[in-house]
PDB file of C-alpha atoms and ligand atoms in Angstrom:
ATOM      1  CA  UNK A 986      86.123-225.369-129.865  1.00 38.00           C
ATOM      2  CA  UNK A 987      83.724-228.170-129.261  1.00 42.00           C
ATOM      3  CA  UNK A 988      82.119-227.188-132.555  1.00 44.00           C
ATOM      4  CA  UNK A 989      84.155-229.814-134.581  1.00 46.00           C
ATOM      5  CA  UNK A 990      83.389-233.391-133.740  1.00 47.00           C
ATOM      6  CA  UNK A 991      85.872-235.843-134.909  1.00 46.00           C
ATOM      7  CA  UNK A 992      84.353-238.356-137.208  1.00 45.00           C
ATOM      8  CA  UNK A 993      84.962-241.851-136.550  1.00 48.00           C
ATOM      9  CA  UNK A 994      83.362-243.457-139.567  1.00 52.00           C
ATOM     10  CA  UNK A 995      81.849-241.221-141.930  1.00 56.00           C
ATOM     11  CA  UNK A 996      78.537-242.402-143.260  1.00 53.00           C
ATOM     12  CA  UNK A 997      79.954-242.980-146.912  1.00 56.00           C
ATOM     13  CA  UNK A 998      82.386-245.471-145.445  1.00 56.00           C
ATOM     14  CA  UNK A 999      80.132-247.363-143.038  1.00 51.00           C
ATOM     15  CA  UNK A1000      78.280-249.826-145.763  1.00 52.00           C
ATOM     16  CA  UNK A1001      80.183-252.541-147.146  1.00 54.00           C
ATOM     17  CA  UNK A1002      80.701-250.680-150.122  1.00 58.00           C
ATOM     18  CA  UNK A1003      80.757-253.555-152.280  1.00 58.00           C
ATOM     19  CA  UNK A1004      79.724-253.518-155.867  1.00 67.00           C
ATOM     20  CA  UNK A1005      77.204-256.547-156.473  1.00 65.00           C
ATOM     21  CA  UNK A1006      79.155-259.223-158.746  1.00 72.00           C
ATOM     22  CA  UNK A1007      82.427-256.816-158.313  1.00 90.00           C
ATOM     23  CA  UNK A1008      85.550-259.339-158.710  1.00 95.00           C
ATOM     24  CA  UNK A1009      87.880-256.576-159.367  1.00 97.00           C
ATOM     25  CA  UNK A1010      87.434-254.120-156.748  1.00 97.00           C
ATOM     26  CA  UNK A1011      90.035-251.825-154.866  1.00 97.00           C
ATOM     27  CA  UNK A1012      91.865-251.094-152.817  1.00 98.00           C
ATOM     28  CA  UNK A1013      93.658-254.473-151.748  1.00 98.00           C
ATOM     29  CA  UNK A1014      96.601-255.672-149.944  1.00 98.00           C
ATOM     30  CA  UNK A1015      99.851-256.118-152.028  1.00 98.00           C
ATOM     31  CA  UNK A1016     101.137-259.525-151.114  1.00 98.00           C
ATOM     32  CA  UNK A1017     105.112-258.931-152.007  1.00 98.00           C
ATOM     33  CA  UNK A1018     106.077-262.611-152.207  1.00 98.00           C
ATOM     34  CA  UNK A1019     102.781-263.254-154.132  1.00 98.00           C
ATOM     35  CA  UNK A1020     103.477-260.633-156.767  1.00 98.00           C
ATOM     36  CA  UNK A1021     104.794-261.735-160.155  1.00 98.00           C
ATOM     37  CA  UNK A1022     107.926-259.922-161.864  1.00 98.00           C
ATOM     38  CA  UNK A1023     106.986-259.024-165.462  1.00 98.00           C
ATOM     39  CA  UNK A1024     109.813-258.163-167.423  1.00 98.00           C
ATOM     40  CA  UNK A1025     107.775-256.852-170.109  1.00 97.00           C
ATOM     41  CA  UNK A1026     106.811-254.037-167.750  1.00 98.00           C
ATOM     42  CA  UNK A1027     108.336-250.707-169.169  1.00 96.00           C
ATOM     43  CA  UNK A1028     109.112-247.315-166.984  1.00 96.00           C
ATOM     44  CA  UNK A1029     106.415-245.017-166.702  1.00 98.00           C
ATOM     45  CA  UNK A1030     106.673-241.934-168.666  1.00 98.00           C
ATOM     46  CA  UNK A1031     104.740-238.868-167.361  1.00 97.00           C
ATOM     47  CA  UNK A1032     104.760-235.707-169.224  1.00 98.00           C
ATOM     48  CA  UNK A1033     102.645-233.010-166.843  1.00 98.00           C
ATOM     49  CA  UNK A1034     102.438-229.552-167.802  1.00 98.00           C
ATOM     50  CA  UNK A1035     102.145-227.493-164.592  1.00 97.00           C
ATOM     51  CA  UNK A1036     100.145-225.068-166.776  1.00 97.00           C
ATOM     52  CA  UNK A1037      97.190-227.147-167.056  1.00 97.00           C
ATOM     53  CA  UNK A1038      96.572-227.188-163.252  1.00 97.00           C
ATOM     54  CA  UNK A1039      93.141-225.435-162.745  1.00 97.00           C
ATOM     55  CA  UNK A1040      91.641-225.606-159.234  1.00 98.00           C
ATOM     56  CA  UNK A1041      91.517-227.167-156.128  1.00 98.00           C
ATOM     57  CA  UNK A1042      88.070-227.943-154.150  1.00 98.00           C
ATOM     58  CA  UNK A1043      86.839-230.182-151.082  1.00 98.00           C
ATOM     59  CA  UNK A1044      84.168-232.598-152.813  1.00 98.00           C
ATOM     60  CA  UNK A1045      83.469-233.763-149.422  1.00 97.00           C
ATOM     61  CA  UNK A1046      85.424-237.078-149.633  1.00 97.00           C
ATOM     62  CA  UNK A1047      89.104-235.695-149.939  1.00 98.00           C
ATOM     63  CA  UNK A1048      90.499-232.403-151.799  1.00 98.00           C
ATOM     64  CA  UNK A1049      90.914-232.518-155.280  1.00 98.00           C
ATOM     65  CA  UNK A1050      93.434-230.911-157.445  1.00 98.00           C
ATOM     66  CA  UNK A1051      92.008-230.535-161.105  1.00 98.00           C
ATOM     67  CA  UNK A1052      93.687-230.466-164.374  1.00 98.00           C
ATOM     68  CA  UNK A1053      92.639-229.356-167.770  1.00 98.00           C
ATOM     69  CA  UNK A1054      92.300-232.592-169.674  1.00 98.00           C
ATOM     70  CA  UNK A1055      90.507-231.083-172.950  1.00 98.00           C
ATOM     71  CA  UNK A1056      94.237-231.542-175.117  1.00 97.00           C
ATOM     72  CA  UNK A1057      97.206-234.001-174.427  1.00 96.00           C
ATOM     73  CA  UNK A1058      99.273-231.755-172.292  1.00 97.00           C
ATOM     74  CA  UNK A1059      99.497-233.714-169.214  1.00 98.00           C
ATOM     75  CA  UNK A1060     100.027-237.318-169.999  1.00 98.00           C
ATOM     76  CA  UNK A1061     101.077-240.773-169.048  1.00 98.00           C
ATOM     77  CA  UNK A1062     102.288-243.684-170.844  1.00 98.00           C
ATOM     78  CA  UNK A1063     104.520-246.610-170.842  1.00 98.00           C
ATOM     79  CA  UNK A1064     104.491-248.615-167.580  1.00 98.00           C
ATOM     80  CA  UNK A1065     102.008-251.239-168.127  1.00 98.00           C
ATOM     81  CA  UNK A1066      99.747-249.181-170.223  1.00 98.00           C
ATOM     82  CA  UNK A1067      99.409-249.670-173.885  1.00 98.00           C
ATOM     83  CA  UNK A1068      97.809-246.393-174.658  1.00 98.00           C
ATOM     84  CA  UNK A1069      98.248-242.589-173.833  1.00 98.00           C
ATOM     85  CA  UNK A1070      96.352-241.479-170.738  1.00 98.00           C
ATOM     86  CA  UNK A1071      95.329-237.641-169.684  1.00 98.00           C
ATOM     87  CA  UNK A1072      95.900-236.556-166.110  1.00 98.00           C
ATOM     88  CA  UNK A1073      92.685-235.312-164.830  1.00 98.00           C
ATOM     89  CA  UNK A1074      92.868-234.712-161.197  1.00 98.00           C
ATOM     90  CA  UNK A1075      94.878-235.813-158.095  1.00 98.00           C
ATOM     91  CA  UNK A1076      93.910-236.247-154.284  1.00 98.00           C
ATOM     92  CA  UNK A1077      94.604-237.830-151.152  1.00 98.00           C
ATOM     93  CA  UNK A1078      93.374-240.434-148.528  1.00 98.00           C
ATOM     94  CA  UNK A1079      94.571-240.236-145.081  1.00 98.00           C
ATOM     95  CA  UNK A1080      93.849-241.226-141.598  1.00 98.00           C
ATOM     96  CA  UNK A1081      93.145-239.199-138.183  1.00 97.00           C
ATOM     97  CA  UNK A1082      96.380-240.393-136.974  1.00 97.00           C
ATOM     98  CA  UNK A1083      99.742-241.327-138.433  1.00 97.00           C
ATOM     99  CA  UNK A1084      99.015-245.077-137.797  1.00 98.00           C
ATOM    100  CA  UNK A1085      96.636-245.460-140.905  1.00 98.00           C
ATOM    101  CA  UNK A1086      95.179-243.784-143.603  1.00 98.00           C
ATOM    102  CA  UNK A1087      96.235-245.328-146.698  1.00 98.00           C
ATOM    103  CA  UNK A1088      94.030-247.210-149.241  1.00 98.00           C
ATOM    104  CA  UNK A1089      96.364-249.928-150.463  1.00 98.00           C
ATOM    105  CA  UNK A1090      98.695-251.884-148.103  1.00 98.00           C
ATOM    106  CA  UNK A1091     101.809-253.638-148.616  1.00 98.00           C
ATOM    107  CA  UNK A1092     102.384-256.909-146.660  1.00 98.00           C
ATOM    108  CA  UNK A1093      99.404-255.356-144.579  1.00 98.00           C
ATOM    109  CA  UNK A1094     101.786-252.202-143.710  1.00 98.00           C
ATOM    110  CA  UNK A1095      99.301-249.296-143.288  1.00 98.00           C
ATOM    111  CA  UNK A1096     100.886-245.907-144.348  1.00 98.00           C
ATOM    112  CA  UNK A1097      99.850-242.403-142.931  1.00 98.00           C
ATOM    113  CA  UNK A1098      98.030-241.474-146.570  1.00 98.00           C
ATOM    114  CA  UNK A1099      98.078-242.473-149.904  1.00 98.00           C
ATOM    115  CA  UNK A1100      98.264-240.199-152.929  1.00 99.00           C
ATOM    116  CA  UNK A1101      96.223-240.808-156.189  1.00 99.00           C
ATOM    117  CA  UNK A1102      96.944-239.306-159.578  1.00 98.00           C
ATOM    118  CA  UNK A1103      94.035-240.126-161.740  1.00 98.00           C
ATOM    119  CA  UNK A1104      94.164-240.371-165.689  1.00 98.00           C
ATOM    120  CA  UNK A1105      91.929-241.700-168.469  1.00 98.00           C
ATOM    121  CA  UNK A1106      92.573-243.180-171.929  1.00 98.00           C
ATOM    122  CA  UNK A1107      92.573-240.477-174.155  1.00 98.00           C
ATOM    123  CA  UNK A1108      93.512-242.618-177.169  1.00 98.00           C
ATOM    124  CA  UNK A1109      90.061-244.677-176.858  1.00 98.00           C
ATOM    125  CA  UNK A1110      87.875-242.226-175.404  1.00 98.00           C
ATOM    126  CA  UNK A1111      86.915-238.615-175.825  1.00 97.00           C
ATOM    127  CA  UNK A1112      85.781-237.658-172.454  1.00 97.00           C
ATOM    128  CA  UNK A1113      86.825-238.776-168.747  1.00 98.00           C
ATOM    129  CA  UNK A1114      82.981-239.655-168.332  1.00 97.00           C
ATOM    130  CA  UNK A1115      83.101-242.095-170.990  1.00 98.00           C
ATOM    131  CA  UNK A1116      86.412-244.149-170.009  1.00 98.00           C
ATOM    132  CA  UNK A1117      85.279-244.031-166.423  1.00 97.00           C
ATOM    133  CA  UNK A1118      82.833-246.990-167.618  1.00 96.00           C
ATOM    134  CA  UNK A1119      85.439-248.785-169.636  1.00 97.00           C
ATOM    135  CA  UNK A1120      87.418-251.706-168.927  1.00 94.00           C
ATOM    136  CA  UNK A1121      90.978-249.870-169.795  1.00 93.00           C
ATOM    137  CA  UNK A1122      89.571-246.412-169.287  1.00 98.00           C
ATOM    138  CA  UNK A1123      91.245-245.112-166.283  1.00 98.00           C
ATOM    139  CA  UNK A1124      95.021-245.401-164.808  1.00 99.00           C
ATOM    140  CA  UNK A1125      95.672-244.184-161.332  1.00 99.00           C
ATOM    141  CA  UNK A1126      99.018-243.818-160.043  1.00 99.00           C
ATOM    142  CA  UNK A1127      99.155-244.713-155.967  1.00 99.00           C
ATOM    143  CA  UNK A1128     102.054-243.194-153.934  1.00 99.00           C
ATOM    144  CA  UNK A1129     102.261-243.880-150.271  1.00 99.00           C
ATOM    145  CA  UNK A1130     103.219-241.208-147.971  1.00 99.00           C
ATOM    146  CA  UNK A1131     105.192-241.388-144.584  1.00 98.00           C
ATOM    147  CA  UNK A1132     105.777-238.945-141.929  1.00 98.00           C
ATOM    148  CA  UNK A1133     109.367-237.501-141.859  1.00 98.00           C
ATOM    149  CA  UNK A1134     110.883-234.537-143.509  1.00 98.00           C
ATOM    150  CA  UNK A1135     108.792-231.311-145.000  1.00 98.00           C
ATOM    151  CA  UNK A1136     108.077-231.975-148.487  1.00 98.00           C
ATOM    152  CA  UNK A1137     108.835-228.698-150.015  1.00 98.00           C
ATOM    153  CA  UNK A1138     106.671-228.996-153.297  1.00 98.00           C
ATOM    154  CA  UNK A1139     103.474-229.917-151.138  1.00 98.00           C
ATOM    155  CA  UNK A1140     103.780-227.097-149.144  1.00 98.00           C
ATOM    156  CA  UNK A1141     101.810-224.723-152.030  1.00 98.00           C
ATOM    157  CA  UNK A1142      99.303-227.008-152.097  1.00 98.00           C
ATOM    158  CA  UNK A1143      99.003-227.174-147.959  1.00 98.00           C
ATOM    159  CA  UNK A1144      98.841-223.552-147.948  1.00 98.00           C
ATOM    160  CA  UNK A1145      95.572-223.528-150.115  1.00 98.00           C
ATOM    161  CA  UNK A1146      93.864-225.984-148.074  1.00 98.00           C
ATOM    162  CA  UNK A1147      92.482-223.387-145.432  1.00 98.00           C
ATOM    163  CA  UNK A1148      90.672-221.816-148.227  1.00 98.00           C
ATOM    164  CA  UNK A1149      88.718-224.852-149.134  1.00 98.00           C
ATOM    165  CA  UNK A1150      87.860-226.115-145.421  1.00 98.00           C
ATOM    166  CA  UNK A1151      84.336-226.796-146.130  1.00 98.00           C
ATOM    167  CA  UNK A1152      82.585-229.346-148.616  1.00 98.00           C
ATOM    168  CA  UNK A1153      81.936-227.812-152.009  1.00 98.00           C
ATOM    169  CA  UNK A1154      84.691-224.889-151.509  1.00 98.00           C
ATOM    170  CA  UNK A1155      86.738-224.240-154.517  1.00 98.00           C
ATOM    171  CA  UNK A1156      89.855-222.074-155.030  1.00 98.00           C
ATOM    172  CA  UNK A1157      91.755-221.157-158.261  1.00 97.00           C
ATOM    173  CA  UNK A1158      95.050-223.252-158.191  1.00 97.00           C
ATOM    174  CA  UNK A1159      97.641-222.763-160.926  1.00 95.00           C
ATOM    175  CA  UNK A1160     101.053-223.705-161.946  1.00 95.00           C
ATOM    176  CA  UNK A1161     101.287-227.019-159.767  1.00 97.00           C
ATOM    177  CA  UNK A1162     103.436-229.676-161.107  1.00 97.00           C
ATOM    178  CA  UNK A1163     102.308-232.967-159.700  1.00 98.00           C
ATOM    179  CA  UNK A1164     105.466-234.725-161.011  1.00 98.00           C
ATOM    180  CA  UNK A1165     106.891-233.049-157.747  1.00 98.00           C
ATOM    181  CA  UNK A1166     104.890-235.325-155.706  1.00 98.00           C
ATOM    182  CA  UNK A1167     106.416-238.825-157.444  1.00 98.00           C
ATOM    183  CA  UNK A1168     109.211-240.416-155.703  1.00 98.00           C
ATOM    184  CA  UNK A1169     112.453-240.356-157.387  1.00 98.00           C
ATOM    185  CA  UNK A1170     112.344-244.013-158.340  1.00 98.00           C
ATOM    186  CA  UNK A1171     109.150-244.391-160.731  1.00 98.00           C
ATOM    187  CA  UNK A1172     110.342-247.555-162.233  1.00 98.00           C
ATOM    188  CA  UNK A1173     109.925-249.874-159.523  1.00 98.00           C
ATOM    189  CA  UNK A1174     105.822-250.546-159.012  1.00 98.00           C
ATOM    190  CA  UNK A1175     103.210-252.991-158.467  1.00 98.00           C
ATOM    191  CA  UNK A1176     100.262-253.180-160.903  1.00 98.00           C
ATOM    192  CA  UNK A1177      96.991-254.704-161.066  1.00 98.00           C
ATOM    193  CA  UNK A1178      93.335-254.103-162.423  1.00 98.00           C
ATOM    194  CA  UNK A1179      91.039-252.910-160.189  1.00 98.00           C
ATOM    195  CA  UNK A1180      88.300-250.194-159.718  1.00 97.00           C
ATOM    196  CA  UNK A1181      87.442-246.824-158.310  1.00 97.00           C
ATOM    197  CA  UNK A1182      87.513-246.841-154.423  1.00 97.00           C
ATOM    198  CA  UNK A1183      84.562-244.511-153.923  1.00 96.00           C
ATOM    199  CA  UNK A1184      81.461-244.747-155.574  1.00 94.00           C
ATOM    200  CA  UNK A1185      80.891-245.099-158.560  1.00 94.00           C
ATOM    201  CA  UNK A1186      83.407-248.189-157.922  1.00 95.00           C
ATOM    202  CA  UNK A1187      83.513-248.972-161.528  1.00 96.00           C
ATOM    203  CA  UNK A1188      85.941-251.484-162.644  1.00 97.00           C
ATOM    204  CA  UNK A1189      87.839-249.469-165.151  1.00 97.00           C
ATOM    205  CA  UNK A1190      91.217-248.718-163.337  1.00 98.00           C
ATOM    206  CA  UNK A1191      94.729-250.215-164.057  1.00 98.00           C
ATOM    207  CA  UNK A1192      96.692-249.393-160.870  1.00 99.00           C
ATOM    208  CA  UNK A1193     100.169-248.604-160.688  1.00 99.00           C
ATOM    209  CA  UNK A1194     101.295-248.663-156.952  1.00 99.00           C
ATOM    210  CA  UNK A1195     104.799-247.093-156.620  1.00 98.00           C
ATOM    211  CA  UNK A1196     107.132-249.124-154.378  1.00 98.00           C
ATOM    212  CA  UNK A1197     109.172-246.113-153.122  1.00 98.00           C
ATOM    213  CA  UNK A1198     107.117-243.749-150.844  1.00 98.00           C
ATOM    214  CA  UNK A1199     107.464-239.906-150.492  1.00 98.00           C
ATOM    215  CA  UNK A1200     108.073-238.161-147.182  1.00 98.00           C
ATOM    216  CA  UNK A1201     105.745-235.236-145.958  1.00 98.00           C
ATOM    217  CA  UNK A1202     105.886-233.177-142.345  1.00 98.00           C
ATOM    218  CA  UNK A1203     103.532-234.243-139.383  1.00 98.00           C
ATOM    219  CA  UNK A1204     102.517-230.325-139.599  1.00 98.00           C
ATOM    220  CA  UNK A1205     101.585-230.678-143.507  1.00 98.00           C
ATOM    221  CA  UNK A1206      99.482-233.804-142.760  1.00 98.00           C
ATOM    222  CA  UNK A1207      98.107-232.132-139.809  1.00 98.00           C
ATOM    223  CA  UNK A1208      96.688-229.391-142.351  1.00 98.00           C
ATOM    224  CA  UNK A1209      95.003-232.113-144.249  1.00 98.00           C
ATOM    225  CA  UNK A1210      93.138-233.495-141.090  1.00 98.00           C
ATOM    226  CA  UNK A1211      92.020-229.771-140.786  1.00 98.00           C
ATOM    227  CA  UNK A1212      89.473-230.239-143.646  1.00 98.00           C
ATOM    228  CA  UNK A1213      85.804-230.800-142.774  1.00 98.00           C
ATOM    229  CA  UNK A1214      83.455-233.358-144.828  1.00 98.00           C
ATOM    230  CA  UNK A1215      80.808-231.150-143.861  1.00 97.00           C
ATOM    231  CA  UNK A1216      79.473-227.839-145.723  1.00 97.00           C
ATOM    232  CA  UNK A1217      79.750-224.342-144.260  1.00 96.00           C
ATOM    233  CA  UNK A1218      75.697-224.576-143.495  1.00 96.00           C
ATOM    234  CA  UNK A1219      75.879-227.724-141.406  1.00 96.00           C
ATOM    235  CA  UNK A1220      75.644-227.051-137.755  1.00 93.00           C
ATOM    236  CA  UNK A1221      77.653-230.295-136.741  1.00 96.00           C
ATOM    237  CA  UNK A1222      81.074-230.307-138.638  1.00 96.00           C
ATOM    238  CA  UNK A1223      82.868-233.325-139.058  1.00 97.00           C
ATOM    239  CA  UNK A1224      86.721-233.591-139.444  1.00 98.00           C
ATOM    240  CA  UNK A1225      87.827-234.972-143.046  1.00 98.00           C
ATOM    241  CA  UNK A1226      89.672-237.939-141.641  1.00 98.00           C
ATOM    242  CA  UNK A1227      89.699-241.765-142.522  1.00 98.00           C
ATOM    243  CA  UNK A1228      88.576-241.016-145.755  1.00 98.00           C
ATOM    244  CA  UNK A1229      89.886-244.452-147.269  1.00 97.00           C
ATOM    245  CA  UNK A1230      87.964-247.779-148.344  1.00 96.00           C
ATOM    246  CA  UNK A1231      88.429-251.081-146.413  1.00 94.00           C
ATOM    247  CA  UNK A1232      90.444-253.647-148.228  1.00 94.00           C
ATOM    248  CA  UNK A1233      88.669-255.748-151.019  1.00 96.00           C
ATOM    249  CA  UNK A1234      89.142-259.218-151.913  1.00 95.00           C
ATOM    250  CA  UNK A1235      91.893-260.167-154.459  1.00 97.00           C
ATOM    251  CA  UNK A1236      89.325-262.688-156.284  1.00 97.00           C
ATOM    252  CA  UNK A1237      92.264-264.464-157.856  1.00 97.00           C
ATOM    253  CA  UNK A1238      93.867-261.377-159.266  1.00 98.00           C
ATOM    254  CA  UNK A1239      97.601-261.301-159.920  1.00 98.00           C
ATOM    255  CA  UNK A1240      99.641-258.375-159.012  1.00 98.00           C
ATOM    256  CA  UNK A1241     102.500-257.771-161.234  1.00 98.00           C
ATOM    257  CA  UNK A1242     105.842-256.304-160.360  1.00 98.00           C
ATOM    258  CA  UNK A1243     108.248-254.217-162.469  1.00 98.00           C
ATOM    259  CA  UNK A1244     111.312-255.179-160.208  1.00 98.00           C
ATOM    260  CA  UNK A1245     112.483-258.752-159.154  1.00 95.00           C
TER     261      UNK A1245
HETATM  262  N1  KRY B  90      90.286-243.056-155.035  1.00 93.34           N
HETATM  263  S1  KRY B  90      90.121-243.390-156.560  1.00 93.34           S
HETATM  264  O1  KRY B  90      90.009-244.791-156.933  1.00 93.34           O
HETATM  265  O2  KRY B  90      91.447-242.499-157.185  1.00 93.34           O
HETATM  266  C1  KRY B  90      88.825-242.722-157.409  1.00 93.34           C
HETATM  267  C2  KRY B  90      87.488-242.788-156.829  1.00 93.34           C
HETATM  268  C3  KRY B  90      86.522-242.264-157.395  1.00 93.34           C
HETATM  269  C4  KRY B  90      86.394-241.303-158.338  1.00 93.34           C
HETATM  270  N2  KRY B  90      85.531-240.701-158.955  1.00 93.34           N
HETATM  271  C5  KRY B  90      84.436-240.539-158.103  1.00 93.34           C
HETATM  272  C6  KRY B  90      83.426-239.910-159.141  1.00 93.34           C
HETATM  273  N3  KRY B  90      84.168-239.849-160.250  1.00 93.34           N
HETATM  274  C7  KRY B  90      83.585-239.024-161.646  1.00 93.34           C
HETATM  275  C8  KRY B  90      83.574-237.699-161.808  1.00 93.34           C
HETATM  276  C9  KRY B  90      83.086-237.331-163.081  1.00 93.34           C
HETATM  277  C10 KRY B  90      82.429-238.163-163.605  1.00 93.34           C
HETATM  278  F1  KRY B  90      81.684-237.631-164.818  1.00 93.34           F
HETATM  279  C11 KRY B  90      82.253-239.418-163.557  1.00 93.34           C
HETATM  280  C12 KRY B  90      83.038-240.199-162.283  1.00 93.34           C
HETATM  281  F2  KRY B  90      82.741-241.391-162.005  1.00 93.34           F
HETATM  282  C13 KRY B  90      85.291-240.030-160.140  1.00 93.34           C
HETATM  283  O3  KRY B  90      86.013-240.216-160.967  1.00 93.34           O
HETATM  284  C14 KRY B  90      87.896-241.018-158.873  1.00 93.34           C
HETATM  285  C15 KRY B  90      89.084-241.953-158.275  1.00 93.34           C
HETATM  286 ZN1   ZN B  91      91.692-241.902-154.353  1.00 93.34          ZN
END
């Protein structure tokens, strides 16, 4: 019905969204030839407990799958990280078409969507809220999505989306292992120091971008696009699409690679 209007640019994304004096903002374009191989970079070690999965909700920017991060049950270490990090949530960014949607790009190549697994440094801080303000407070794993074969592990999550169509809707979501969303090879990645890509845009993130993408089906991605930015009460509904930030200047930062 004509009730749903495709949003071209959601208000949140209109401004430059630059942080005054921000010189380590995200996302960025990864120029492969300019990335520097670092043999000190170790393989990632993730240890996720599916039982710590709690809920899935529409926050008006994306949909988040949230984990119980009150204990060290779902953790990430290794890679470029010196400390142990706790998984607190994962979410995605996508476009209105398969031609764009990712936040990071590789030699300017856009992907239809990008997964972010958000972790915080539980060796140094006791709450996410603290870590999000600190230089080495967060670690976010980025995984590119390509349209191809259906992703069996993702389907459980896709099936829950119609229940959280509107902003601020929440449903219980249990026993989901986020490791099923990681590519088979997690040893090859790029890493750089950056920021959150939506407000508060704090420069507290060690980004770990997987070289290998995962595949999801066109129909699975179409369900992402059936979500709405707007709450049930609003009379003009806006499709949740193009929820990605524009690329930010590297400002002299080096992107390191774990592979040569
Ligand atoms: N896209 S992303 O860089 O992975 C990204 C962007 C923004 C956030 N984000 C937005 C608000 N918060 C947040 C939530 C709770 C809190 F106490 C403090 C926060 F900054 C947050 O972590 C989290 C992750
Ligand atoms: Zn994100």
